[in-house]
Amino acid sequence: MAETYRLFTSCLWQTTSAVVSTEQRIYLFDPAYFPHEVEAIADYVQRERNGRELILVLTHGDWDHVVGVGKFPDATVIAQKEILTDGRIEGMLNKAKKFDGSYYVARSYEVGMPRFTKLVEDAQEWQEVFFLPVPGHTPDQMATLFREQKLLVVGDMLSNLEFPFIDDSSAYLESLEKIERLVHQGEVEEVIPGHGVPAKGREEILHRIERDRQYLLDARAVVFEGIANNVEKDVLEEQFSQLTYDGVSIDEHLRSSHEQNRDQLYKEAILQKG
C-alpha cells in the first residue's frame, strides 16, 4: 500500500502525530510533544497546505495529545464530545503545563483551551472521513477513517508498544469489535496508533486486535471471577501479576499501568456484583 500520510513520532512515549492530505484539506492528529517537534510539524503543514483547510483532530484528551493545539490557531478543531465532560480537558492541560514546568520546557504558544469547531457524538460521515467513537482507554477516544486510503487513525489502542490501558473494559472490547468489523469488511488496511508504529495489512491489524482482546478477557476473568468467588485480595493481586500479554510477561516498566488496570477492573467487578 502506497504511503498516503506523513507520520511524526515524538521522543516522549513515541507519541504519534499524523498528517493526512486530501484534495481540499489537510488533517492533523494530536500534534506532540516537545516544542521542536511541534515546530517541525507546523513547518511541514505550512509547506504542504497550499491554501487548503487545516483540520486538527484530537483522538482523545490525554495531555500528551492536546499540548500542541495552540500552535495552529486557524485550524478547524474536532474532537469527541466527551472531551468536555467534568473538566477533563482542563485537567489534562494543567498536567501538560505541570510537566513543562517541571522540565523547563518553553513554548512559543500558549497551552490553552482549544476552540472546538465540531464535537462528534456518534459515528458519522464528515467530508472525506468517517468518525467513529472508540471508548475504553478514555471515554472521549475517537477513530477517524479515511475511506479512500483505507487508513484508520485510532488514538491510544492497537499499539506495538503497550497493552490496553483501561478506563472501561467492556467499552474497550466493544471498540475492538467495531474496528475488527471494518477490517473484515475490507475498509481498513492500515492503522495508526497513538504510540508506536502503524499496523499495515489485514494480518497485522487483526493480530493486534486479538492480543489486546485476549489481554482484556484474561484480566477481566481474573478480577471478575475472583471478586465473585470472594478470593482474598492478595491472592487476586498475585494472580493478576502473573498475566501475560501476547505470550510475554508484562514489562517491568509497564507494571504500574498493569496494576492500574487491575484497580480499574476491581471497581468494575465490585459495581457488577452490587
Short mmCIF file of C-alpha atoms in Angstrom, two decimals:
data_model
loop_
_atom_site.label_atom_id
_atom_site.label_comp_id
_atom_site.label_asym_id
_atom_site.label_seq_id
_atom_site.Cartn_x
_atom_site.Cartn_y
_atom_site.Cartn_z
CA MET A 1 0.00 0.00 0.00
CA ALA A 2 1.43 3.39 -1.00
CA GLU A 3 2.09 5.88 1.77
CA THR A 4 -0.76 8.40 2.00
CA TYR A 5 0.38 10.37 5.05
CA ARG A 6 3.33 11.77 6.95
CA LEU A 7 3.91 10.49 10.48
CA PHE A 8 5.79 12.41 13.16
CA THR A 9 6.84 10.48 16.25
CA SER A 10 7.78 12.22 19.50
CA CYS A 11 10.69 11.05 21.61
CA LEU A 12 8.22 11.16 24.54
CA TRP A 13 6.43 7.77 24.63
CA GLN A 14 6.70 7.58 20.80
CA THR A 15 3.51 9.65 20.65
CA THR A 16 2.40 9.86 17.03
CA SER A 17 1.16 12.88 15.10
CA ALA A 18 -0.20 12.03 11.66
CA VAL A 19 -0.73 14.45 8.77
CA VAL A 20 -3.10 13.14 6.11
CA SER A 21 -3.72 15.15 2.92
CA THR A 22 -6.84 15.14 0.78
CA GLU A 23 -7.66 17.27 -2.24
CA GLN A 24 -9.29 20.07 -0.27
CA ARG A 25 -7.98 19.60 3.29
CA ILE A 26 -5.06 18.66 5.49
CA TYR A 27 -5.88 16.60 8.57
CA LEU A 28 -3.53 16.82 11.55
CA PHE A 29 -3.86 14.48 14.53
CA ASP A 30 -2.58 15.13 18.07
CA PRO A 31 0.43 17.41 17.44
CA ALA A 32 3.00 16.34 20.06
CA TYR A 33 5.04 16.81 22.10
CA PHE A 34 8.17 18.91 22.66
CA PRO A 35 8.36 22.40 21.12
CA HIS A 36 10.90 21.48 18.42
CA GLU A 37 8.72 18.52 17.43
CA VAL A 38 5.56 20.62 17.18
CA GLU A 39 7.53 23.25 15.24
CA ALA A 40 8.62 20.59 12.74
CA ILE A 41 5.00 19.50 12.29
CA ALA A 42 3.89 23.11 11.80
CA ASP A 43 6.64 23.72 9.23
CA TYR A 44 5.60 20.64 7.27
CA VAL A 45 1.90 21.59 7.37
CA GLN A 46 2.74 25.11 6.18
CA ARG A 47 4.79 23.78 3.25
CA GLU A 48 2.13 21.30 2.19
CA ARG A 49 -1.01 23.29 2.87
CA ASN A 50 -1.29 25.31 -0.37
CA GLY A 51 -4.40 27.15 0.77
CA ARG A 52 -6.24 24.06 1.95
CA GLU A 53 -8.31 23.98 5.13
CA LEU A 54 -6.44 22.60 8.15
CA ILE A 55 -8.46 20.13 10.23
CA LEU A 56 -6.94 19.36 13.62
CA VAL A 57 -8.43 16.19 15.12
CA LEU A 58 -7.85 15.17 18.72
CA THR A 59 -8.11 11.40 19.06
CA HIS A 60 -8.72 11.92 22.79
CA GLY A 61 -7.98 14.42 25.53
CA ASP A 62 -4.93 12.97 27.30
CA TRP A 63 -2.35 15.67 27.96
CA ASP A 64 0.37 14.38 25.65
CA HIS A 65 -2.13 14.50 22.76
CA VAL A 66 -3.57 18.00 23.28
CA VAL A 67 -0.49 20.05 24.15
CA GLY A 68 0.26 21.21 20.58
CA VAL A 69 -3.14 22.60 19.59
CA GLY A 70 -2.20 26.21 20.36
CA LYS A 71 0.43 26.18 17.62
CA PHE A 72 -2.34 26.00 14.99
CA PRO A 73 -4.71 28.91 15.80
CA ASP A 74 -6.54 28.88 12.44
CA ALA A 75 -7.28 25.15 12.43
CA THR A 76 -10.75 23.66 12.48
CA VAL A 77 -10.54 21.67 15.73
CA ILE A 78 -12.58 18.48 16.09
CA ALA A 79 -12.91 16.02 18.99
CA GLN A 80 -15.40 13.62 20.52
CA LYS A 81 -17.89 15.44 22.77
CA GLU A 82 -16.85 13.62 25.96
CA ILE A 83 -13.62 15.60 25.91
CA LEU A 84 -15.55 18.43 27.62
CA THR A 85 -17.05 16.26 30.36
CA ASP A 86 -16.35 17.12 34.02
CA GLY A 87 -13.45 19.46 33.33
CA ARG A 88 -11.48 16.66 31.68
CA ILE A 89 -9.54 18.68 29.13
CA GLU A 90 -8.84 21.49 31.59
CA GLY A 91 -7.27 18.94 33.91
CA MET A 92 -5.21 17.48 31.10
CA LEU A 93 -3.95 20.89 30.00
CA ASN A 94 -2.90 21.55 33.58
CA LYS A 95 -0.97 18.26 33.57
CA ALA A 96 0.82 19.36 30.41
CA LYS A 97 1.71 22.70 31.98
CA LYS A 98 2.97 20.92 35.09
CA PHE A 99 5.13 18.60 33.01
CA ASP A 100 6.53 21.53 31.02
CA GLY A 101 7.21 23.49 34.18
CA SER A 102 8.94 20.56 35.88
CA TYR A 103 11.34 20.13 32.94
CA TYR A 104 11.70 23.82 31.99
CA VAL A 105 10.02 23.30 28.62
CA ALA A 106 9.40 26.68 26.96
CA ARG A 107 6.89 27.05 24.13
CA SER A 108 6.23 29.79 21.58
CA TYR A 109 2.47 29.40 22.01
CA GLU A 110 0.03 29.12 24.87
CA VAL A 111 -1.07 25.73 26.14
CA GLY A 112 -4.71 26.71 26.49
CA MET A 113 -8.25 25.57 25.92
CA PRO A 114 -8.87 24.71 22.25
CA ARG A 115 -11.70 26.44 20.39
CA PHE A 116 -13.63 23.44 19.17
CA THR A 117 -15.37 23.81 15.83
CA LYS A 118 -17.06 20.41 15.95
CA LEU A 119 -17.80 17.91 18.72
CA VAL A 120 -18.64 14.42 17.49
CA GLU A 121 -21.30 12.46 19.40
CA ASP A 122 -21.99 9.31 17.38
CA ALA A 123 -20.43 7.54 14.41
CA GLN A 124 -20.84 9.78 11.39
CA GLU A 125 -19.59 10.71 7.95
CA TRP A 126 -17.99 14.14 7.68
CA GLN A 127 -16.45 15.49 4.50
CA GLU A 128 -13.96 12.81 3.33
CA VAL A 129 -13.79 10.94 6.64
CA PHE A 130 -15.83 8.76 8.96
CA PHE A 131 -15.64 9.50 12.69
CA LEU A 132 -16.09 6.50 14.99
CA PRO A 133 -16.15 6.84 18.80
CA VAL A 134 -13.98 4.05 20.29
CA PRO A 135 -14.11 4.48 24.10
CA GLY A 136 -12.37 2.16 26.52
CA HIS A 137 -8.99 3.76 27.01
CA THR A 138 -10.79 7.03 27.65
CA PRO A 139 -14.49 7.96 27.30
CA ASP A 140 -13.66 10.51 24.58
CA GLN A 141 -11.45 8.45 22.28
CA MET A 142 -12.37 8.65 18.59
CA ALA A 143 -11.06 6.95 15.47
CA THR A 144 -11.01 8.58 12.04
CA LEU A 145 -11.36 6.52 8.87
CA PHE A 146 -10.14 7.78 5.51
CA ARG A 147 -12.24 5.54 3.29
CA GLU A 148 -10.38 6.17 0.04
CA GLN A 149 -6.99 5.45 1.63
CA LYS A 150 -8.37 2.65 3.85
CA LEU A 151 -6.48 4.32 6.69
CA LEU A 152 -7.69 4.41 10.31
CA VAL A 153 -6.21 6.76 12.93
CA VAL A 154 -7.26 5.25 16.27
CA GLY A 155 -5.65 7.03 19.23
CA ASP A 156 -4.32 5.04 22.17
CA MET A 157 -5.10 1.48 21.17
CA LEU A 158 -3.61 -1.22 18.93
CA SER A 159 -0.06 -0.08 19.73
CA ASN A 160 3.01 -2.22 19.16
CA LEU A 161 4.43 -0.82 22.42
CA GLU A 162 1.76 -1.31 25.07
CA PHE A 163 -1.18 -3.41 26.16
CA PRO A 164 -4.58 -1.75 26.67
CA PHE A 165 -4.65 0.96 29.34
CA ILE A 166 -8.20 0.62 30.66
CA ASP A 167 -10.84 3.18 31.57
CA ASP A 168 -13.80 0.89 30.77
CA SER A 169 -13.04 -2.72 29.85
CA SER A 170 -16.46 -3.51 28.40
CA ALA A 171 -16.39 -0.42 26.19
CA TYR A 172 -12.83 -1.29 25.14
CA LEU A 173 -13.91 -4.75 23.97
CA GLU A 174 -16.80 -3.24 22.01
CA SER A 175 -14.43 -0.74 20.37
CA LEU A 176 -12.10 -3.54 19.29
CA GLU A 177 -15.11 -5.27 17.71
CA LYS A 178 -16.04 -2.10 15.82
CA ILE A 179 -12.57 -1.89 14.30
CA GLU A 180 -12.45 -5.61 13.60
CA ARG A 181 -15.68 -5.34 11.59
CA LEU A 182 -14.17 -2.57 9.47
CA VAL A 183 -11.13 -4.75 8.77
CA HIS A 184 -13.25 -7.77 7.82
CA GLN A 185 -15.35 -5.55 5.55
CA GLY A 186 -12.19 -4.52 3.71
CA GLU A 187 -12.47 -0.87 4.76
CA VAL A 188 -9.21 -0.71 6.75
CA GLU A 189 -5.77 -1.79 5.55
CA GLU A 190 -3.61 0.36 7.79
CA VAL A 191 -3.95 1.59 11.38
CA ILE A 192 -2.05 4.45 13.01
CA PRO A 193 -1.96 4.10 16.82
CA GLY A 194 -1.35 6.91 19.29
CA HIS A 195 2.04 5.46 20.24
CA GLY A 196 4.48 3.45 18.17
CA VAL A 197 4.44 2.28 14.56
CA PRO A 198 1.45 1.68 12.27
CA ALA A 199 -0.07 -1.74 11.71
CA LYS A 200 -0.04 -2.47 7.98
CA GLY A 201 -2.15 -5.13 6.35
CA ARG A 202 -5.09 -7.22 7.48
CA GLU A 203 -3.00 -9.88 9.24
CA GLU A 204 -1.03 -7.46 11.41
CA ILE A 205 -4.11 -5.40 12.33
CA LEU A 206 -6.12 -8.47 13.30
CA HIS A 207 -3.17 -9.76 15.35
CA ARG A 208 -3.06 -6.53 17.34
CA ILE A 209 -6.82 -6.65 17.87
CA GLU A 210 -6.72 -10.25 19.05
CA ARG A 211 -3.85 -9.83 21.51
CA ASP A 212 -5.49 -6.75 23.03
CA ARG A 213 -8.81 -8.57 23.31
CA GLN A 214 -7.15 -11.61 24.92
CA TYR A 215 -5.40 -9.42 27.49
CA LEU A 216 -8.70 -7.75 28.37
CA LEU A 217 -10.55 -11.06 28.61
CA ASP A 218 -7.83 -12.66 30.75
CA ALA A 219 -7.62 -9.64 33.03
CA ARG A 220 -11.40 -9.45 33.43
CA ALA A 221 -11.59 -13.18 34.17
CA VAL A 222 -9.05 -12.98 37.00
CA VAL A 223 -10.67 -10.00 38.67
CA PHE A 224 -14.37 -10.58 37.99
CA GLU A 225 -14.24 -14.27 38.92
CA GLY A 226 -12.05 -13.51 41.91
CA ILE A 227 -14.48 -10.92 43.25
CA ALA A 228 -17.49 -13.15 42.55
CA ASN A 229 -15.85 -16.03 44.44
CA ASN A 230 -14.62 -13.85 47.33
CA VAL A 231 -10.95 -14.58 46.61
CA GLU A 232 -8.62 -12.84 49.07
CA LYS A 233 -7.26 -9.60 47.68
CA ASP A 234 -3.59 -10.58 48.00
CA VAL A 235 -4.29 -13.84 46.15
CA LEU A 236 -6.14 -11.99 43.40
CA GLU A 237 -3.31 -9.49 43.06
CA GLU A 238 -0.76 -12.31 42.74
CA GLN A 239 -2.87 -13.99 40.05
CA PHE A 240 -3.16 -10.72 38.17
CA SER A 241 0.58 -10.12 38.35
CA GLN A 242 1.15 -13.44 36.53
CA LEU A 243 -0.87 -12.40 33.48
CA THR A 244 0.96 -12.11 30.17
CA TYR A 245 0.46 -10.02 27.05
CA ASP A 246 0.88 -11.69 23.67
CA GLY A 247 2.52 -14.60 25.49
CA VAL A 248 5.15 -12.46 27.21
CA SER A 249 5.38 -11.33 30.83
CA ILE A 250 4.43 -7.70 31.48
CA ASP A 251 7.46 -5.45 31.08
CA GLU A 252 8.72 -4.07 34.38
CA HIS A 253 8.44 -0.52 33.05
CA LEU A 254 4.72 -1.06 32.40
CA ARG A 255 3.95 -2.82 35.68
CA SER A 256 2.35 0.27 37.19
CA SER A 257 -0.03 0.55 34.22
CA HIS A 258 -0.89 -3.15 34.57
CA GLU A 259 -1.67 -2.57 38.25
CA GLN A 260 -3.80 0.45 37.39
CA ASN A 261 -5.76 -1.83 35.06
CA ARG A 262 -6.24 -4.25 37.94
CA ASP A 263 -7.58 -1.48 40.17
CA GLN A 264 -9.96 -0.28 37.45
CA LEU A 265 -11.26 -3.81 36.87
CA TYR A 266 -11.66 -4.23 40.61
CA LYS A 267 -14.00 -1.22 40.61
CA GLU A 268 -15.94 -2.61 37.65
CA ALA A 269 -16.29 -6.03 39.29
CA ILE A 270 -17.48 -4.58 42.60
CA LEU A 271 -20.04 -2.47 40.74
CA GLN A 272 -21.28 -5.50 38.82
CA LYS A 273 -21.51 -7.59 41.96
CA GLY A 274 -23.59 -4.86 43.59
#
